[in-house]
JSON list of C-alpha atoms and ligand atoms in Angstrom, two decimals:
[
{"chain": "A", "resi": 83, "resn": "MET", "atom": "CA", "xyz": [19.13, -0.35, 0.92]},
{"chain": "A", "resi": 84, "resn": "SER", "atom": "CA", "xyz": [17.12, 0.51, 3.97]},
{"chain": "A", "resi": 85, "resn": "ASN", "atom": "CA", "xyz": [18.56, 0.49, 7.45]},
{"chain": "A", "resi": 86, "resn": "ARG", "atom": "CA", "xyz": [18.16, -2.49, 9.83]},
{"chain": "A", "resi": 87, "resn": "THR", "atom": "CA", "xyz": [15.21, -1.84, 12.14]},
{"chain": "A", "resi": 88, "resn": "LEU", "atom": "CA", "xyz": [14.53, -3.40, 15.51]},
{"chain": "A", "resi": 89, "resn": "THR", "atom": "CA", "xyz": [12.08, -6.21, 16.11]},
{"chain": "A", "resi": 90, "resn": "ALA", "atom": "CA", "xyz": [9.45, -5.61, 18.83]},
{"chain": "A", "resi": 91, "resn": "THR", "atom": "CA", "xyz": [11.57, -7.61, 21.32]},
{"chain": "A", "resi": 92, "resn": "GLU", "atom": "CA", "xyz": [14.72, -5.68, 20.41]},
{"chain": "A", "resi": 93, "resn": "LEU", "atom": "CA", "xyz": [12.86, -2.35, 20.73]},
{"chain": "A", "resi": 94, "resn": "LYS", "atom": "CA", "xyz": [11.86, -3.41, 24.21]},
{"chain": "A", "resi": 95, "resn": "GLN", "atom": "CA", "xyz": [15.43, -4.23, 25.02]},
{"chain": "A", "resi": 96, "resn": "ALA", "atom": "CA", "xyz": [16.45, -0.71, 23.66]},
{"chain": "A", "resi": 97, "resn": "ASN", "atom": "CA", "xyz": [13.91, 1.16, 25.63]},
{"chain": "A", "resi": 98, "resn": "SER", "atom": "CA", "xyz": [14.90, -0.82, 28.76]},
{"chain": "A", "resi": 99, "resn": "LEU", "atom": "CA", "xyz": [18.52, 0.14, 28.36]},
{"chain": "A", "resi": 100, "resn": "LEU", "atom": "CA", "xyz": [17.52, 3.77, 27.62]},
{"chain": "A", "resi": 101, "resn": "ALA", "atom": "CA", "xyz": [15.39, 3.85, 30.87]},
{"chain": "A", "resi": 102, "resn": "GLU", "atom": "CA", "xyz": [18.29, 2.43, 32.92]},
{"chain": "A", "resi": 103, "resn": "THR", "atom": "CA", "xyz": [20.74, 4.89, 31.38]},
{"chain": "A", "resi": 104, "resn": "ARG", "atom": "CA", "xyz": [18.48, 7.66, 32.32]},
{"chain": "A", "resi": 105, "resn": "LEU", "atom": "CA", "xyz": [18.11, 6.50, 35.80]},
{"chain": "A", "resi": 106, "resn": "ARG", "atom": "CA", "xyz": [21.94, 5.97, 36.12]},
{"chain": "A", "resi": 107, "resn": "LEU", "atom": "CA", "xyz": [22.51, 9.52, 34.82]},
{"chain": "A", "resi": 108, "resn": "GLN", "atom": "CA", "xyz": [20.08, 10.95, 37.35]},
{"chain": "A", "resi": 109, "resn": "ASP", "atom": "CA", "xyz": [21.81, 8.95, 40.13]},
{"chain": "A", "resi": 110, "resn": "LEU", "atom": "CA", "xyz": [25.23, 9.98, 38.99]},
{"chain": "A", "resi": 111, "resn": "SER", "atom": "CA", "xyz": [24.35, 13.68, 38.95]},
{"chain": "A", "resi": 112, "resn": "GLY", "atom": "CA", "xyz": [22.96, 13.53, 42.45]},
{"chain": "A", "resi": 113, "resn": "GLY", "atom": "CA", "xyz": [20.16, 15.98, 41.49]},
{"chain": "A", "resi": 114, "resn": "ASP", "atom": "CA", "xyz": [22.54, 18.60, 40.15]},
{"chain": "A", "resi": 115, "resn": "PRO", "atom": "CA", "xyz": [20.81, 19.76, 36.75]},
{"chain": "A", "resi": 116, "resn": "GLU", "atom": "CA", "xyz": [24.03, 21.17, 35.44]},
{"chain": "A", "resi": 117, "resn": "LEU", "atom": "CA", "xyz": [25.98, 17.92, 36.11]},
{"chain": "A", "resi": 118, "resn": "LEU", "atom": "CA", "xyz": [23.09, 15.95, 34.50]},
{"chain": "A", "resi": 119, "resn": "PHE", "atom": "CA", "xyz": [23.36, 18.15, 31.44]},
{"chain": "A", "resi": 120, "resn": "ALA", "atom": "CA", "xyz": [27.14, 17.61, 31.27]},
{"chain": "A", "resi": 121, "resn": "PHE", "atom": "CA", "xyz": [26.87, 13.82, 31.72]},
{"chain": "A", "resi": 122, "resn": "ARG", "atom": "CA", "xyz": [24.03, 13.69, 29.16]},
{"chain": "A", "resi": 123, "resn": "ARG", "atom": "CA", "xyz": [25.86, 15.68, 26.64]},
{"chain": "A", "resi": 124, "resn": "LYS", "atom": "CA", "xyz": [29.04, 13.58, 27.02]},
{"chain": "A", "resi": 125, "resn": "ILE", "atom": "CA", "xyz": [27.21, 10.19, 26.47]},
{"chain": "A", "resi": 126, "resn": "TYR", "atom": "CA", "xyz": [25.25, 11.76, 23.48]},
{"chain": "A", "resi": 127, "resn": "LYS", "atom": "CA", "xyz": [28.55, 12.82, 22.01]},
{"chain": "A", "resi": 128, "resn": "GLU", "atom": "CA", "xyz": [30.36, 9.55, 22.40]},
{"chain": "A", "resi": 129, "resn": "LEU", "atom": "CA", "xyz": [27.38, 7.46, 21.09]},
{"chain": "A", "resi": 130, "resn": "THR", "atom": "CA", "xyz": [27.16, 9.85, 18.09]},
{"chain": "A", "resi": 131, "resn": "TYR", "atom": "CA", "xyz": [30.88, 9.31, 17.37]},
{"chain": "A", "resi": 132, "resn": "ASP", "atom": "CA", "xyz": [30.31, 5.60, 17.67]},
{"chain": "A", "resi": 133, "resn": "GLU", "atom": "CA", "xyz": [27.91, 5.81, 14.72]},
{"chain": "A", "resi": 134, "resn": "ARG", "atom": "CA", "xyz": [29.26, 8.65, 12.68]},
{"chain": "A", "resi": 135, "resn": "GLY", "atom": "CA", "xyz": [32.93, 8.87, 13.45]},
{"chain": "A", "resi": 136, "resn": "LYS", "atom": "CA", "xyz": [34.60, 11.93, 14.70]},
{"chain": "A", "resi": 137, "resn": "PRO", "atom": "CA", "xyz": [34.01, 15.26, 12.92]},
{"chain": "A", "resi": 138, "resn": "THR", "atom": "CA", "xyz": [37.84, 15.49, 11.98]},
{"chain": "A", "resi": 139, "resn": "GLU", "atom": "CA", "xyz": [37.67, 12.00, 10.33]},
{"chain": "A", "resi": 140, "resn": "ARG", "atom": "CA", "xyz": [34.57, 13.14, 8.37]},
{"chain": "A", "resi": 141, "resn": "ALA", "atom": "CA", "xyz": [36.16, 16.40, 7.36]},
{"chain": "A", "resi": 142, "resn": "LYS", "atom": "CA", "xyz": [39.25, 14.44, 5.92]},
{"chain": "A", "resi": 143, "resn": "LEU", "atom": "CA", "xyz": [36.99, 12.02, 4.07]},
{"chain": "A", "resi": 144, "resn": "LYS", "atom": "CA", "xyz": [34.99, 14.90, 2.63]},
{"chain": "A", "resi": 145, "resn": "ALA", "atom": "CA", "xyz": [38.14, 16.36, 1.20]},
{"chain": "A", "resi": 146, "resn": "VAL", "atom": "CA", "xyz": [39.24, 13.14, -0.21]},
{"chain": "A", "resi": 147, "resn": "LYS", "atom": "CA", "xyz": [35.85, 12.41, -1.86]},
{"chain": "A", "resi": 148, "resn": "HIS", "atom": "CA", "xyz": [35.78, 16.03, -3.11]},
{"chain": "A", "resi": 149, "resn": "ALA", "atom": "CA", "xyz": [38.98, 15.53, -4.93]},
{"chain": "A", "resi": 150, "resn": "LEU", "atom": "CA", "xyz": [38.02, 12.07, -6.20]},
{"chain": "A", "resi": 151, "resn": "GLN", "atom": "CA", "xyz": [34.75, 13.41, -7.67]},
{"chain": "A", "resi": 152, "resn": "GLY", "atom": "CA", "xyz": [36.44, 16.39, -9.34]},
{"chain": "A", "resi": 153, "resn": "GLY", "atom": "CA", "xyz": [34.52, 18.84, -7.11]},
{"chain": "A", "resi": 154, "resn": "ARG", "atom": "CA", "xyz": [31.20, 17.70, -8.44]},
{"chain": "A", "resi": 155, "resn": "CYS", "atom": "CA", "xyz": [28.08, 16.47, -6.89]},
{"chain": "A", "resi": 156, "resn": "ALA", "atom": "CA", "xyz": [27.55, 12.60, -7.07]},
{"chain": "A", "resi": 157, "resn": "GLU", "atom": "CA", "xyz": [23.78, 13.16, -7.57]},
{"chain": "A", "resi": 158, "resn": "CYS", "atom": "CA", "xyz": [23.27, 16.08, -10.02]},
{"chain": "A", "resi": 159, "resn": "GLY", "atom": "CA", "xyz": [26.82, 16.31, -11.43]},
{"chain": "A", "resi": 160, "resn": "ASP", "atom": "CA", "xyz": [27.09, 20.03, -10.79]},
{"chain": "A", "resi": 161, "resn": "GLU", "atom": "CA", "xyz": [30.06, 21.89, -9.32]},
{"chain": "A", "resi": 162, "resn": "MET", "atom": "CA", "xyz": [29.99, 21.78, -5.48]},
{"chain": "A", "resi": 163, "resn": "PRO", "atom": "CA", "xyz": [31.91, 23.82, -3.01]},
{"chain": "A", "resi": 164, "resn": "LEU", "atom": "CA", "xyz": [33.45, 21.52, -0.31]},
{"chain": "A", "resi": 165, "resn": "ARG", "atom": "CA", "xyz": [32.05, 23.64, 2.42]},
{"chain": "A", "resi": 166, "resn": "TYR", "atom": "CA", "xyz": [28.34, 23.18, 1.39]},
{"chain": "A", "resi": 167, "resn": "SER", "atom": "CA", "xyz": [28.75, 19.40, 0.65]},
{"chain": "A", "resi": 168, "resn": "GLU", "atom": "CA", "xyz": [27.68, 16.43, 2.57]},
{"chain": "A", "resi": 169, "resn": "LEU", "atom": "CA", "xyz": [28.61, 12.69, 2.79]},
{"chain": "A", "resi": 170, "resn": "ASP", "atom": "CA", "xyz": [25.89, 10.21, 1.93]},
{"chain": "A", "resi": 171, "resn": "ARG", "atom": "CA", "xyz": [26.49, 6.70, 3.14]},
{"chain": "A", "resi": 172, "resn": "LYS", "atom": "CA", "xyz": [25.32, 3.94, 0.87]},
{"chain": "A", "resi": 173, "resn": "ARG", "atom": "CA", "xyz": [24.58, 1.75, 3.81]},
{"chain": "A", "resi": 174, "resn": "ALA", "atom": "CA", "xyz": [24.46, 3.70, 7.13]},
{"chain": "A", "resi": 175, "resn": "ALA", "atom": "CA", "xyz": [25.59, 0.72, 9.24]},
{"chain": "A", "resi": 176, "resn": "ASP", "atom": "CA", "xyz": [28.81, 0.38, 6.99]},
{"chain": "A", "resi": 177, "resn": "GLY", "atom": "CA", "xyz": [29.81, 3.84, 8.31]},
{"chain": "A", "resi": 178, "resn": "TYR", "atom": "CA", "xyz": [31.95, 6.55, 6.66]},
{"chain": "A", "resi": 179, "resn": "SER", "atom": "CA", "xyz": [34.48, 5.14, 4.37]},
{"chain": "A", "resi": 180, "resn": "PRO", "atom": "CA", "xyz": [35.59, 6.15, 0.83]},
{"chain": "A", "resi": 181, "resn": "GLU", "atom": "CA", "xyz": [33.73, 3.00, -0.62]},
{"chain": "A", "resi": 182, "resn": "ASN", "atom": "CA", "xyz": [30.62, 3.55, 1.31]},
{"chain": "A", "resi": 183, "resn": "THR", "atom": "CA", "xyz": [30.09, 7.41, 0.75]},
{"chain": "A", "resi": 184, "resn": "GLU", "atom": "CA", "xyz": [29.29, 9.78, -2.04]},
{"chain": "A", "resi": 185, "resn": "LEU", "atom": "CA", "xyz": [29.76, 13.56, -1.59]},
{"chain": "A", "resi": 186, "resn": "VAL", "atom": "CA", "xyz": [26.56, 15.43, -2.59]},
{"chain": "A", "resi": 187, "resn": "HIS", "atom": "CA", "xyz": [25.09, 19.01, -2.31]},
{"chain": "A", "resi": 188, "resn": "ALA", "atom": "CA", "xyz": [23.21, 19.35, 0.98]},
{"chain": "A", "resi": 189, "resn": "SER", "atom": "CA", "xyz": [20.06, 19.95, -0.97]},
{"chain": "A", "resi": 190, "resn": "CYS", "atom": "CA", "xyz": [20.65, 16.77, -3.10]},
{"chain": "A", "resi": 191, "resn": "HIS", "atom": "CA", "xyz": [21.28, 14.95, 0.19]},
{"chain": "A", "resi": 192, "resn": "GLN", "atom": "CA", "xyz": [17.88, 15.92, 1.41]},
{"chain": "A", "resi": 193, "resn": "THR", "atom": "CA", "xyz": [16.27, 14.88, -1.84]},
{"chain": "A", "resi": 194, "resn": "ARG", "atom": "CA", "xyz": [18.00, 11.35, -1.71]},
{"chain": "A", "resi": 195, "resn": "GLN", "atom": "CA", "xyz": [17.03, 10.96, 1.94]},
{"chain": "A", "resi": 196, "resn": "ALA", "atom": "CA", "xyz": [13.32, 11.79, 1.19]},
{"chain": "A", "resi": 197, "resn": "LEU", "atom": "CA", "xyz": [13.33, 9.27, -1.64]},
{"chain": "A", "resi": 198, "resn": "LYS", "atom": "CA", "xyz": [14.93, 6.62, 0.54]},
{"chain": "A", "resi": 199, "resn": "ASN", "atom": "CA", "xyz": [12.14, 7.25, 3.23]},
{"chain": "A", "resi": 200, "resn": "TYR", "atom": "CA", "xyz": [9.46, 6.92, 0.69]},
{"chain": "A", "resi": 201, "resn": "ALA", "atom": "CA", "xyz": [11.07, 3.82, -1.12]},
{"chain": "B", "resi": 429, "resn": "ZN", "atom": "ZN1", "xyz": [23.87, 18.12, -6.37]}
]
């Protein structure tokens, strides 16, 4: 299933919020480029966590899925080292949960994503 996209109106709202946020960051940093970098990085990191969860949570989920799948890729069925595996969400908006993810080889993940983008 493809991800929800924004309507034209929603896209304008998102771009407006982004412009406001950039201005606010500029203001907050008072012209200090190092401080602007640090503020921007903090906001970026926290928004990424909102969407993807924290890295430690994803690492725990990967270990659980690896055990549940018997150490095999959900795409090709071949053996898969945990270290080189990736979580693939069935529906991105539903986040990272055991029910909404499959563990796959990084290369199998790329193939899946390419197919989704061309579907
Ligand atoms: Zn695979």
